[in-house]
Tab-separated table of C-alpha atoms and ligand atoms in Angstrom:
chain	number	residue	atom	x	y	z
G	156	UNK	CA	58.046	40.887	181.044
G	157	UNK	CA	59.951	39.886	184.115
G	158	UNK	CA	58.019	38.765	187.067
G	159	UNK	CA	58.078	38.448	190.647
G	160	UNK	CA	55.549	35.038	189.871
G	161	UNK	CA	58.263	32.059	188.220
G	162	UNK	CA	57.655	30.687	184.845
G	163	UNK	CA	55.910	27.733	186.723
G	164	UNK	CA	53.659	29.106	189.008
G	165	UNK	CA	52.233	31.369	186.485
G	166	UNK	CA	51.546	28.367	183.716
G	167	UNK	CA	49.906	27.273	186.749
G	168	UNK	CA	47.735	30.022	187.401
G	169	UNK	CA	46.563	30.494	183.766
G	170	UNK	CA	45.498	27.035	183.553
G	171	UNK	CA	42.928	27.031	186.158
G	172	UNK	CA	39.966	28.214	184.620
G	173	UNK	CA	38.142	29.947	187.798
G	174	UNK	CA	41.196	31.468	188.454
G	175	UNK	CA	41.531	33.241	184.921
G	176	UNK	CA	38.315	34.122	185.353
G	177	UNK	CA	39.114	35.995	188.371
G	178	UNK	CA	42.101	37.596	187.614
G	179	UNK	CA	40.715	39.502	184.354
G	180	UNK	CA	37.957	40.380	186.345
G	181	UNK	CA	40.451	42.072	188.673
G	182	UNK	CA	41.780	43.361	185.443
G	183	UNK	CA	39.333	44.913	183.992
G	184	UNK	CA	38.557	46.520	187.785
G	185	UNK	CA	41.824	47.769	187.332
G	186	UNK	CA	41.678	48.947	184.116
G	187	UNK	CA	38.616	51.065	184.624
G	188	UNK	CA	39.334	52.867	187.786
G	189	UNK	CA	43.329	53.408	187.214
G	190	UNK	CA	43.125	56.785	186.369
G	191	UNK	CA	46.055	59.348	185.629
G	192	UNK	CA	46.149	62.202	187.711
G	193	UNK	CA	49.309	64.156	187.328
G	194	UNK	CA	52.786	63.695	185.701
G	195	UNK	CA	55.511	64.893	188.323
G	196	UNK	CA	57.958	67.308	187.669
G	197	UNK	CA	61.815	66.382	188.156
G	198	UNK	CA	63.012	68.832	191.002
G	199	UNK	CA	65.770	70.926	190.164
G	200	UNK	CA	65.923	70.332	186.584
G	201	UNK	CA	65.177	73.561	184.823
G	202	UNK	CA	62.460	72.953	182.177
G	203	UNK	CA	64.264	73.169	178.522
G	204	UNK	CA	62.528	74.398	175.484
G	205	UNK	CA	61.468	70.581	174.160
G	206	UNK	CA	61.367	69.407	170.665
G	207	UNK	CA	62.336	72.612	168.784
G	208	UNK	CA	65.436	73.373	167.352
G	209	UNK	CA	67.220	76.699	168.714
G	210	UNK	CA	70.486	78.660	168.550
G	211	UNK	CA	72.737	77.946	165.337
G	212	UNK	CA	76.098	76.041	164.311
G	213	UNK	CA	78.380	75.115	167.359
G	214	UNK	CA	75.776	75.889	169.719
G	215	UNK	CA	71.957	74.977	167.799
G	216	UNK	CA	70.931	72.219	170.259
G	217	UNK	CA	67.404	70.587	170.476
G	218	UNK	CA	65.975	69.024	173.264
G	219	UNK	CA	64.353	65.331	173.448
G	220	UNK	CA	61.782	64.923	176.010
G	221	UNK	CA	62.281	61.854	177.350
G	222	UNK	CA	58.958	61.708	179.835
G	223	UNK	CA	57.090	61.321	176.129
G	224	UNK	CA	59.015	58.303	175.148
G	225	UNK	CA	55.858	56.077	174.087
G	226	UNK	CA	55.191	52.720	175.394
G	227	UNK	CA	55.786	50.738	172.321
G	228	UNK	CA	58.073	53.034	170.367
G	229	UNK	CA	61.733	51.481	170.343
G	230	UNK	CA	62.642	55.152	169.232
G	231	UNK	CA	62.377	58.824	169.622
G	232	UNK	CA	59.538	59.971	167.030
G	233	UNK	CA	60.703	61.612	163.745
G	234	UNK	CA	61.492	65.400	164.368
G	235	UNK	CA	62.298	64.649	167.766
G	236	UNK	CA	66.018	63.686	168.328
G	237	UNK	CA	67.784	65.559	170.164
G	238	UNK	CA	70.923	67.418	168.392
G	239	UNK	CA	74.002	68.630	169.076
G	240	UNK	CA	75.248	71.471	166.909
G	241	UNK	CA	73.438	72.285	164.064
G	242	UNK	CA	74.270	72.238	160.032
G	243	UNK	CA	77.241	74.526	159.272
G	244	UNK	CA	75.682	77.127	157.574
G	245	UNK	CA	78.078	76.604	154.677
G	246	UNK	CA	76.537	73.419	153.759
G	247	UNK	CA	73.828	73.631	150.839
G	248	UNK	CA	72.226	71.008	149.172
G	249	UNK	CA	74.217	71.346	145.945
G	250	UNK	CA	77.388	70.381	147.539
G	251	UNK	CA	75.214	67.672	149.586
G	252	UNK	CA	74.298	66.019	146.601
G	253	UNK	CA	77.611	65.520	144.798
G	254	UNK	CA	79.209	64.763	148.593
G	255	UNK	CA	82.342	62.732	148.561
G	256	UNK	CA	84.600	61.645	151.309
G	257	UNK	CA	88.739	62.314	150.582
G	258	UNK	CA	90.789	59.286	151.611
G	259	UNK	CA	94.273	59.311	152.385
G	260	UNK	CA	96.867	56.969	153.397
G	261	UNK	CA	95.857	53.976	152.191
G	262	UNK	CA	97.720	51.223	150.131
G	263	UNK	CA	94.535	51.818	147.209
G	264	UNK	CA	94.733	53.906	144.639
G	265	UNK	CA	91.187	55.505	145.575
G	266	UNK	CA	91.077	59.314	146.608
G	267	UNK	CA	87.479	59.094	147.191
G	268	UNK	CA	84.333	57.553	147.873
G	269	UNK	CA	81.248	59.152	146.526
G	270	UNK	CA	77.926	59.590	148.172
G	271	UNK	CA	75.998	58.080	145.522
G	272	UNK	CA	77.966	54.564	145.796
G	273	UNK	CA	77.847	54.912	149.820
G	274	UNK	CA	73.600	55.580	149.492
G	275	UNK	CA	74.178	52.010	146.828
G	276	UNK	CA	75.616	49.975	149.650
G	277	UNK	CA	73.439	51.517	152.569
G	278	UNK	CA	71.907	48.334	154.636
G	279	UNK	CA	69.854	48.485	157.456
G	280	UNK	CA	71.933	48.872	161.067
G	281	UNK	CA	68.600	48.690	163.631
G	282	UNK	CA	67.855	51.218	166.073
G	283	UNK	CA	70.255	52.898	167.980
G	284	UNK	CA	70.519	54.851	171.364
G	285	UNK	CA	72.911	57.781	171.428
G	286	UNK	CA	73.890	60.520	174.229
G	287	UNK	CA	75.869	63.230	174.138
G	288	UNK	CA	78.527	62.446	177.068
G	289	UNK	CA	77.379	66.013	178.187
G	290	UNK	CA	73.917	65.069	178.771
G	291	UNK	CA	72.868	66.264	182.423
G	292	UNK	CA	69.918	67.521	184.503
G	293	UNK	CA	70.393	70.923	182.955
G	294	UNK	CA	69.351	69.802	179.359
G	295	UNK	CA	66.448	67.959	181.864
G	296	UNK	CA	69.095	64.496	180.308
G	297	UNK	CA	67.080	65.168	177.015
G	298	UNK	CA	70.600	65.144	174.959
G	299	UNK	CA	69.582	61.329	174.500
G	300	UNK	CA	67.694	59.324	171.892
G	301	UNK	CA	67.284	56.893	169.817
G	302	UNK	CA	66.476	56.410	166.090
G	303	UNK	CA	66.736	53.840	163.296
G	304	UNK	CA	69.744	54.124	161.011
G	305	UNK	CA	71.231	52.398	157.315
G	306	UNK	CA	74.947	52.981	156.198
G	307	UNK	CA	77.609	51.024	155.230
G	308	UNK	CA	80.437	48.937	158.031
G	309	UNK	CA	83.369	51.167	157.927
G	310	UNK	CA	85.656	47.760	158.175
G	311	UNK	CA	84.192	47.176	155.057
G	312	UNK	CA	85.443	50.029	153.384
G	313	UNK	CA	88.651	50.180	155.112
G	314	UNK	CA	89.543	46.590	153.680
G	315	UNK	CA	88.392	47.583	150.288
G	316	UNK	CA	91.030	50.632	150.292
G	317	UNK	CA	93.957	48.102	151.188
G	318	UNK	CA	93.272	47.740	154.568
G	319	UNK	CA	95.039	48.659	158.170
G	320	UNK	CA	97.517	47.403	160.511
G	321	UNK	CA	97.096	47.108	163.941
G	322	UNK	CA	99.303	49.757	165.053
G	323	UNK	CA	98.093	52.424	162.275
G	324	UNK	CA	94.757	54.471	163.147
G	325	UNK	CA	91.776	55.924	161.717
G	326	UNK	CA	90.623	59.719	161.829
G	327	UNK	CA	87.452	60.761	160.615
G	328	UNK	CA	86.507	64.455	159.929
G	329	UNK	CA	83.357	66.152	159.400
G	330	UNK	CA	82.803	69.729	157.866
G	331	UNK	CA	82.300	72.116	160.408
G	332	UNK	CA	82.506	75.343	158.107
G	333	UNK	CA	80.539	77.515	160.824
G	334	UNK	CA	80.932	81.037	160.350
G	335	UNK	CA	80.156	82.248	163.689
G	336	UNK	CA	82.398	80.601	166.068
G	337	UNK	CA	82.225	81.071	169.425
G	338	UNK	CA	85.235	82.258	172.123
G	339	UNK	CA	87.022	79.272	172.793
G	340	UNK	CA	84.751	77.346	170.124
G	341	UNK	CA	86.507	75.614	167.316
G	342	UNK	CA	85.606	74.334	164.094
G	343	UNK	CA	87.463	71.412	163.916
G	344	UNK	CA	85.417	68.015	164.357
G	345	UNK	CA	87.379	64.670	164.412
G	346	UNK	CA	87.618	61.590	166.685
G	347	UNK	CA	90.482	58.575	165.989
G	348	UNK	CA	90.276	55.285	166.184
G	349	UNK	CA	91.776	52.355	166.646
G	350	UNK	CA	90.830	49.914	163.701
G	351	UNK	CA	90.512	47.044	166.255
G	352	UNK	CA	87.360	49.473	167.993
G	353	UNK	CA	85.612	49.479	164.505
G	354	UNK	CA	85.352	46.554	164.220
G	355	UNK	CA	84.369	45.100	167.709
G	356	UNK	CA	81.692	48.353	167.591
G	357	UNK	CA	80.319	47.606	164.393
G	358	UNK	CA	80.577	51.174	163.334
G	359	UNK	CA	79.166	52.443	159.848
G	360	UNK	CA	78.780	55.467	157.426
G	361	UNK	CA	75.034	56.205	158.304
G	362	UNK	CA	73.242	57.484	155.109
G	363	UNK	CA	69.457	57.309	156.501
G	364	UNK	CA	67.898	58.494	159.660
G	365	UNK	CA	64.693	56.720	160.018
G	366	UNK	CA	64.392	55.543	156.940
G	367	UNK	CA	64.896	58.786	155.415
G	368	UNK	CA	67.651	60.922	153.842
G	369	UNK	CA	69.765	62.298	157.205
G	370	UNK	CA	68.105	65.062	158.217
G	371	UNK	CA	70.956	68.490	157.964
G	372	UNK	CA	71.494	68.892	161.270
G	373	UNK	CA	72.034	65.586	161.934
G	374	UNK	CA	74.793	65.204	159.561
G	375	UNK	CA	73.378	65.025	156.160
G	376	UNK	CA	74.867	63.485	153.828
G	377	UNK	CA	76.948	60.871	155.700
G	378	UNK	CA	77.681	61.039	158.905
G	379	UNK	CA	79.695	58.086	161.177
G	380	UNK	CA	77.899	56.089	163.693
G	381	UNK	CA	79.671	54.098	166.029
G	382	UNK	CA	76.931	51.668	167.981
G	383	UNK	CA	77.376	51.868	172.419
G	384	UNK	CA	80.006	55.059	172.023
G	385	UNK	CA	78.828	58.269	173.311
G	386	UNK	CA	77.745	60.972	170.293
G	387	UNK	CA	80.952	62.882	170.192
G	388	UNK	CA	82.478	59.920	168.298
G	389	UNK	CA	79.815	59.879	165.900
G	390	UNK	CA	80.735	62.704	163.557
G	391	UNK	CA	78.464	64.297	161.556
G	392	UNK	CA	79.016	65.820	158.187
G	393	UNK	CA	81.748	62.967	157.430
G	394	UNK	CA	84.214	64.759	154.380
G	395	UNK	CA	87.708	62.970	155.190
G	396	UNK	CA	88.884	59.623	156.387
G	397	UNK	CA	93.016	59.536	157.071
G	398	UNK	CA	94.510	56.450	158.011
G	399	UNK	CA	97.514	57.668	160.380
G	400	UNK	CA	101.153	56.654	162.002
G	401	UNK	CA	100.544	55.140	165.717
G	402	UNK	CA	101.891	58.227	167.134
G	403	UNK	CA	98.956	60.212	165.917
G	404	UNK	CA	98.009	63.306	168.188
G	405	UNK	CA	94.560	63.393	169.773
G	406	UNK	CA	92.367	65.750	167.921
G	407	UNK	CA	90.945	69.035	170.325
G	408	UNK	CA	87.509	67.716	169.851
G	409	UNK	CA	89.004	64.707	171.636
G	410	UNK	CA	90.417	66.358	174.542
G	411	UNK	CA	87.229	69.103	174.413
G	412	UNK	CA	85.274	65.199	175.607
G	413	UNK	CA	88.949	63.428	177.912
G	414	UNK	CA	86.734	64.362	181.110
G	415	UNK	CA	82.959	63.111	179.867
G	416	UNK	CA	84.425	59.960	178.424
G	417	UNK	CA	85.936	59.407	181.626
G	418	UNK	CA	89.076	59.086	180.190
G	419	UNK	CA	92.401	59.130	182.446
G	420	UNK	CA	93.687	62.932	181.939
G	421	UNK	CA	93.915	64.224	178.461
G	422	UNK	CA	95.871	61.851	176.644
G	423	UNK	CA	98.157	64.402	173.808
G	424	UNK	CA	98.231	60.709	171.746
G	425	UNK	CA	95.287	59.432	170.141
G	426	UNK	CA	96.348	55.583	170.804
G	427	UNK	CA	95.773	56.394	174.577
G	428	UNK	CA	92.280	57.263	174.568
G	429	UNK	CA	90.126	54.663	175.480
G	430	UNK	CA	87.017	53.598	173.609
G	431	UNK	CA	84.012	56.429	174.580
G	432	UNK	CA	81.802	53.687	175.846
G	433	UNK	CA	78.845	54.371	177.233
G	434	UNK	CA	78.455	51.884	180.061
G	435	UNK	CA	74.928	50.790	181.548
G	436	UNK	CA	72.954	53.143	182.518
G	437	UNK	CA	69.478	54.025	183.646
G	438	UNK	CA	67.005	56.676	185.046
G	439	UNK	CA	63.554	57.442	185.852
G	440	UNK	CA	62.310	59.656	182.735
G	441	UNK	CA	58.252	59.824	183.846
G	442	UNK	CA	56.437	59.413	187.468
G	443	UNK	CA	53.126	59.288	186.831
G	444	UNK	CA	50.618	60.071	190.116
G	445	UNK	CA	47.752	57.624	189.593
G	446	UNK	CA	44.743	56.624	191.381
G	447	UNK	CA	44.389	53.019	191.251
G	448	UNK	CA	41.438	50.139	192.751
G	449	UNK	CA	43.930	50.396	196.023
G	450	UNK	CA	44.426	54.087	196.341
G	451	UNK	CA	46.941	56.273	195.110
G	452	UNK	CA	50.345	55.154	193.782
G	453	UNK	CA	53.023	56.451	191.128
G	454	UNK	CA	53.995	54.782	188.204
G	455	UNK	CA	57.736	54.909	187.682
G	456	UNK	CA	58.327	54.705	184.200
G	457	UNK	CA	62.651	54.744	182.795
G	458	UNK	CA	65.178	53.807	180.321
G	459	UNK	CA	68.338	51.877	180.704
G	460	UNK	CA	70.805	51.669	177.509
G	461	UNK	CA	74.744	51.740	177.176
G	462	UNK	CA	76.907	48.647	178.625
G	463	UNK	CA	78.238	45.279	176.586
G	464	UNK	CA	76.366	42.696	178.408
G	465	UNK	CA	72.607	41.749	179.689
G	466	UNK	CA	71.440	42.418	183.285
G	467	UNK	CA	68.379	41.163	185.298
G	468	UNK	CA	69.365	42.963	188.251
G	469	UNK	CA	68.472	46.659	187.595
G	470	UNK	CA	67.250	47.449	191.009
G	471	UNK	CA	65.520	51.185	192.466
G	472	UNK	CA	65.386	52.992	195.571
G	473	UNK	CA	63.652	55.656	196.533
G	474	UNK	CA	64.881	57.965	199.361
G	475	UNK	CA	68.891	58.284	200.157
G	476	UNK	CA	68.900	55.514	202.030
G	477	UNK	CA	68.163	52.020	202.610
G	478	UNK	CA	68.235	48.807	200.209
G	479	UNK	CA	67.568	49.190	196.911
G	480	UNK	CA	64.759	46.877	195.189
G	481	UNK	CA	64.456	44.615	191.786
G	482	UNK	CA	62.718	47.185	188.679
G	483	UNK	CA	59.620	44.957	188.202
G	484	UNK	CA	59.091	45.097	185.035
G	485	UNK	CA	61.662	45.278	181.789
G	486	UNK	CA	63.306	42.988	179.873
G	487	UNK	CA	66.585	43.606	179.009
G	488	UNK	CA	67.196	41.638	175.298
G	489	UNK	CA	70.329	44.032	173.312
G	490	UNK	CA	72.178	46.952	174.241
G	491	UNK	CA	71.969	48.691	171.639
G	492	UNK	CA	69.457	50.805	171.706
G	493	UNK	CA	67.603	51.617	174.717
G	494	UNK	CA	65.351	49.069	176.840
G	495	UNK	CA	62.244	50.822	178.840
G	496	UNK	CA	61.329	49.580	182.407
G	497	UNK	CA	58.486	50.425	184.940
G	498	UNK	CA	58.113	50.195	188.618
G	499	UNK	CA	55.020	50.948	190.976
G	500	UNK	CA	55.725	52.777	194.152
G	501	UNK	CA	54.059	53.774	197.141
G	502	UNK	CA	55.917	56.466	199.006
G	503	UNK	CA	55.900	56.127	203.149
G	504	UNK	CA	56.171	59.993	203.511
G	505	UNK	CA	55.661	62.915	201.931
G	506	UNK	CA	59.144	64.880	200.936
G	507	UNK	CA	61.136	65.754	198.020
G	508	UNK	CA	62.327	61.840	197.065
G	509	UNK	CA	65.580	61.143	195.444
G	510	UNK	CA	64.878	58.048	192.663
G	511	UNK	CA	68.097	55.787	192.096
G	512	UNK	CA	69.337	53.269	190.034
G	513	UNK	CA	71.814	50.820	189.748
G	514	UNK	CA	72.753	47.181	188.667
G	515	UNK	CA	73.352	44.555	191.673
G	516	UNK	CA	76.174	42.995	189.992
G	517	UNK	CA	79.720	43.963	190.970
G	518	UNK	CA	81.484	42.390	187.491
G	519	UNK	CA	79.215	45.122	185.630
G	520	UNK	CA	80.922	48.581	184.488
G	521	UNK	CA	78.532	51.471	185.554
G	522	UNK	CA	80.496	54.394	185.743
G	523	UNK	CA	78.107	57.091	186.058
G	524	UNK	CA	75.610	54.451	187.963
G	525	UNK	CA	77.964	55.108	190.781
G	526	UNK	CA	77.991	58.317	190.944
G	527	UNK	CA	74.320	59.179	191.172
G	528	UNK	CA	74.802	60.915	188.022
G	529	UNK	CA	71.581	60.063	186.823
G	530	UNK	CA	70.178	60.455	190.012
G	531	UNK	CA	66.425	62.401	189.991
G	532	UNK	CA	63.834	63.878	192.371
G	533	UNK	CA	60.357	64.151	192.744
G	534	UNK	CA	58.591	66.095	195.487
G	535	UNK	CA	55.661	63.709	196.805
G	536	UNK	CA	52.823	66.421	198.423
G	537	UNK	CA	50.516	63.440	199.767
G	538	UNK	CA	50.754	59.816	200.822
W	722	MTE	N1	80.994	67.292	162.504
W	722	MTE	C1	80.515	67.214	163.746
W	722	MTE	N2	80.116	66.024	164.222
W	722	MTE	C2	79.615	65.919	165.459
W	722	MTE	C3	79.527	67.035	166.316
W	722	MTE	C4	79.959	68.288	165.797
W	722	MTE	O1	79.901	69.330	166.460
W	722	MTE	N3	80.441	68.331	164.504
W	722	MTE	N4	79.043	66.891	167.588
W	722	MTE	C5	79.140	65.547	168.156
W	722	MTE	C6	78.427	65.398	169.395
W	722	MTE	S1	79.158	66.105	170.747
W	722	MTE	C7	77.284	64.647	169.506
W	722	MTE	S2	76.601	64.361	170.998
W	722	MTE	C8	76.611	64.079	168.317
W	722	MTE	C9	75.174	64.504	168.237
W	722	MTE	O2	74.529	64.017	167.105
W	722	MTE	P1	73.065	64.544	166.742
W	722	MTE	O3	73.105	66.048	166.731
W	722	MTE	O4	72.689	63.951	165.442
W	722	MTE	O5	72.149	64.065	167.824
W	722	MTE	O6	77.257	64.469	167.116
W	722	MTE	C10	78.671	64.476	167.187
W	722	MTE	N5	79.194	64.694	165.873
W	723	MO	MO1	78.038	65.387	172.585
């Protein structure tokens, strides 16, 4: 845990016997009369149906509920991860279970890779955080998770089939087969990349969602995972992988996400889309009113997840104005899946309170930081 107390002065501390004594006293004060009293609502954020699956195809979604992310779980319970668009109702286990993915334009003679030999190869890849670059306060930001997957490094695989050069790119497609499309919805779900991004990303042909076999809706029986990109690169329901010319056009799930992958206009060529990096990122996702040996306070519980490098200068405010403080306590070790942080607060004045994030550090890339676009409120009735 980071502390306000160095390294030093706290060795010191712990070795003086009376004063050990004293402080777990004080603890176990604390602990007994810290009570919970209520768990504050986000203002203005309409209250999603949590944790159940709804609508179907193109538009099933399901909701994660980010206040119950649990202390010591690095990810979002089984059943729980949020999804975007549900199994095509076409797919049925038969197919699922003699799944292969068609490969084309390679310098191997392979047409195919089988599901069986992919399930073979499957190694564990760690937990992973993903969010759907349309996450916002009206999904409550609960198009976000994180879960533990295994699959196989698509540079791997590419190699094996002959390999790419650096101005050739990769498409992956997934079966969409949904019968009931939408106006304006389409079927068609592909992202390409360049081979160089595959490789720096680590990305792999997931096979198991925690543990298990992918859930459907998830993308059962393979679906791509590419580690620190937002989830519209990650396609589910992987049946094709085309290695293409440089001149490649972008795909129209591609431009469909140009303006939530902060992209530069909507590139027609697939070469000029840049990586769908989610950079560093964090919010309050629970504020906890609390009674305390001391009084009242709120316990400001959050995530932060996306971005390349480490940061120990996550800092809060509370209120539109005025300097913004060092998150006390977090520890910020990988970026690959999410890291949780907490913060005590006493508010001056009652009010409808504005809680704010961002990282002290000019060098770091925090697009949406900037913006306030993870920006929430809580109304605080009494001080
Ligand atoms: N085949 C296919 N893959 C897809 C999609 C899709 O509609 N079809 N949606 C994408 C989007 S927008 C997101 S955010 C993630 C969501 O993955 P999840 O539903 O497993 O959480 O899947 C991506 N992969
Ligand atoms: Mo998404």
């Amino acid at each position: 845990m980071k502390s306000h107390l160095g390294r030093a002065s706290l060795a010191a501390l712990y070795l003086d016997p009376s004063l050990r004594s004293l402080l777990e006293t004080v603890d176990q004060n604390h602990a007994e009369k810290d009570e919970l009293l209520e768990v504050l609502a986000f203002e203005g954020e309409p209250k999603p149906v949590f944790g159940e699956p709804f609508g179907t195809g193109l538009s099933g979604r399901r909701i994660y509920d980010l206040s119950q992310i649990d202390a010591e779980a690095g990810v979002s319970a089984p059943g729980k991860h949020y999804i975007r668009t549900r199994a095509p109702q076409a797919l049925d286990p038969i197919r699922t279970a003699a799944w292969r993915i068609l490969v084309s334009g390679f310098a191997a003679e392979r047409r195919e890779i089988g599901i069986a030999e992919l399930r073979e190869r499957s190694e564990r890849q760690g937990p992973l955080v993903m969010e759907c670059a349309g996450n916002g306060p009206h999904r409550a930001f609960g198009l976000l998770s994180a879960a533990t997957w295994s699959g196989v490094r698509l540079d791997e695989l590419l190699e094996e089939l002959g390999g790419t050069d650096e101005e050739k790119l990769v498409m992956v497609l997934g079966n969409d087969n949904h019968r009931l499309l939408g106006p304006g919805q389409t079927g068609e779900k592909a992202w390409i990349f360049k081979p160089a991004d595959l490789v720096a990303s680590s990305a792999f042909l997931a096979t198991e969602m925690n543990s298990e076999e992918i859930p459907p809706d998830h993308g059962s029986p393979v679906r791509l995972m590419i580690p620190g990109w937002y989830g519209c690169s990650c396609i589910k329901w992987v049946e094709e992988i085309r290695l293409l010319p440089a001149a490649a056009s972008s795909t129209l799930h591609m431009r469909d996400y140009a303006g939530r992958t902060h992209q530069d206009a909507v590139p027609e060529l697939a070469r000029d889309f840049k990586p769908a990096v989610m950079d560093l990122a964090a919010m309050p996702t629970r504020v906890e009113r609390r009674r305390g040996a001391a009084g009242i306070y709120y316990r400001v519980i959050g995530i932060m997840w996306g971005g390349q490098e480490l940061t120990d200068r996550l800092s809060i405010r509370f209120g539109d104005e005025g300097k913004f403080a060092a998150v006390q306590s977090y520890e910020h070790l990988q970026n690959r899946s999410w890291t949780r942080w907490e913060h005590s607060w006493q508010p001056k004045a009652a009010g409808l309170v504005p809680i704010r994030l961002i990282v002290q550090d000019e060098s770091f890339p925090t697009n949406r930081l900037d913006e306030g676009y993870y920006s929430r409120s809580v109304r605080i009735k009494e001080v």
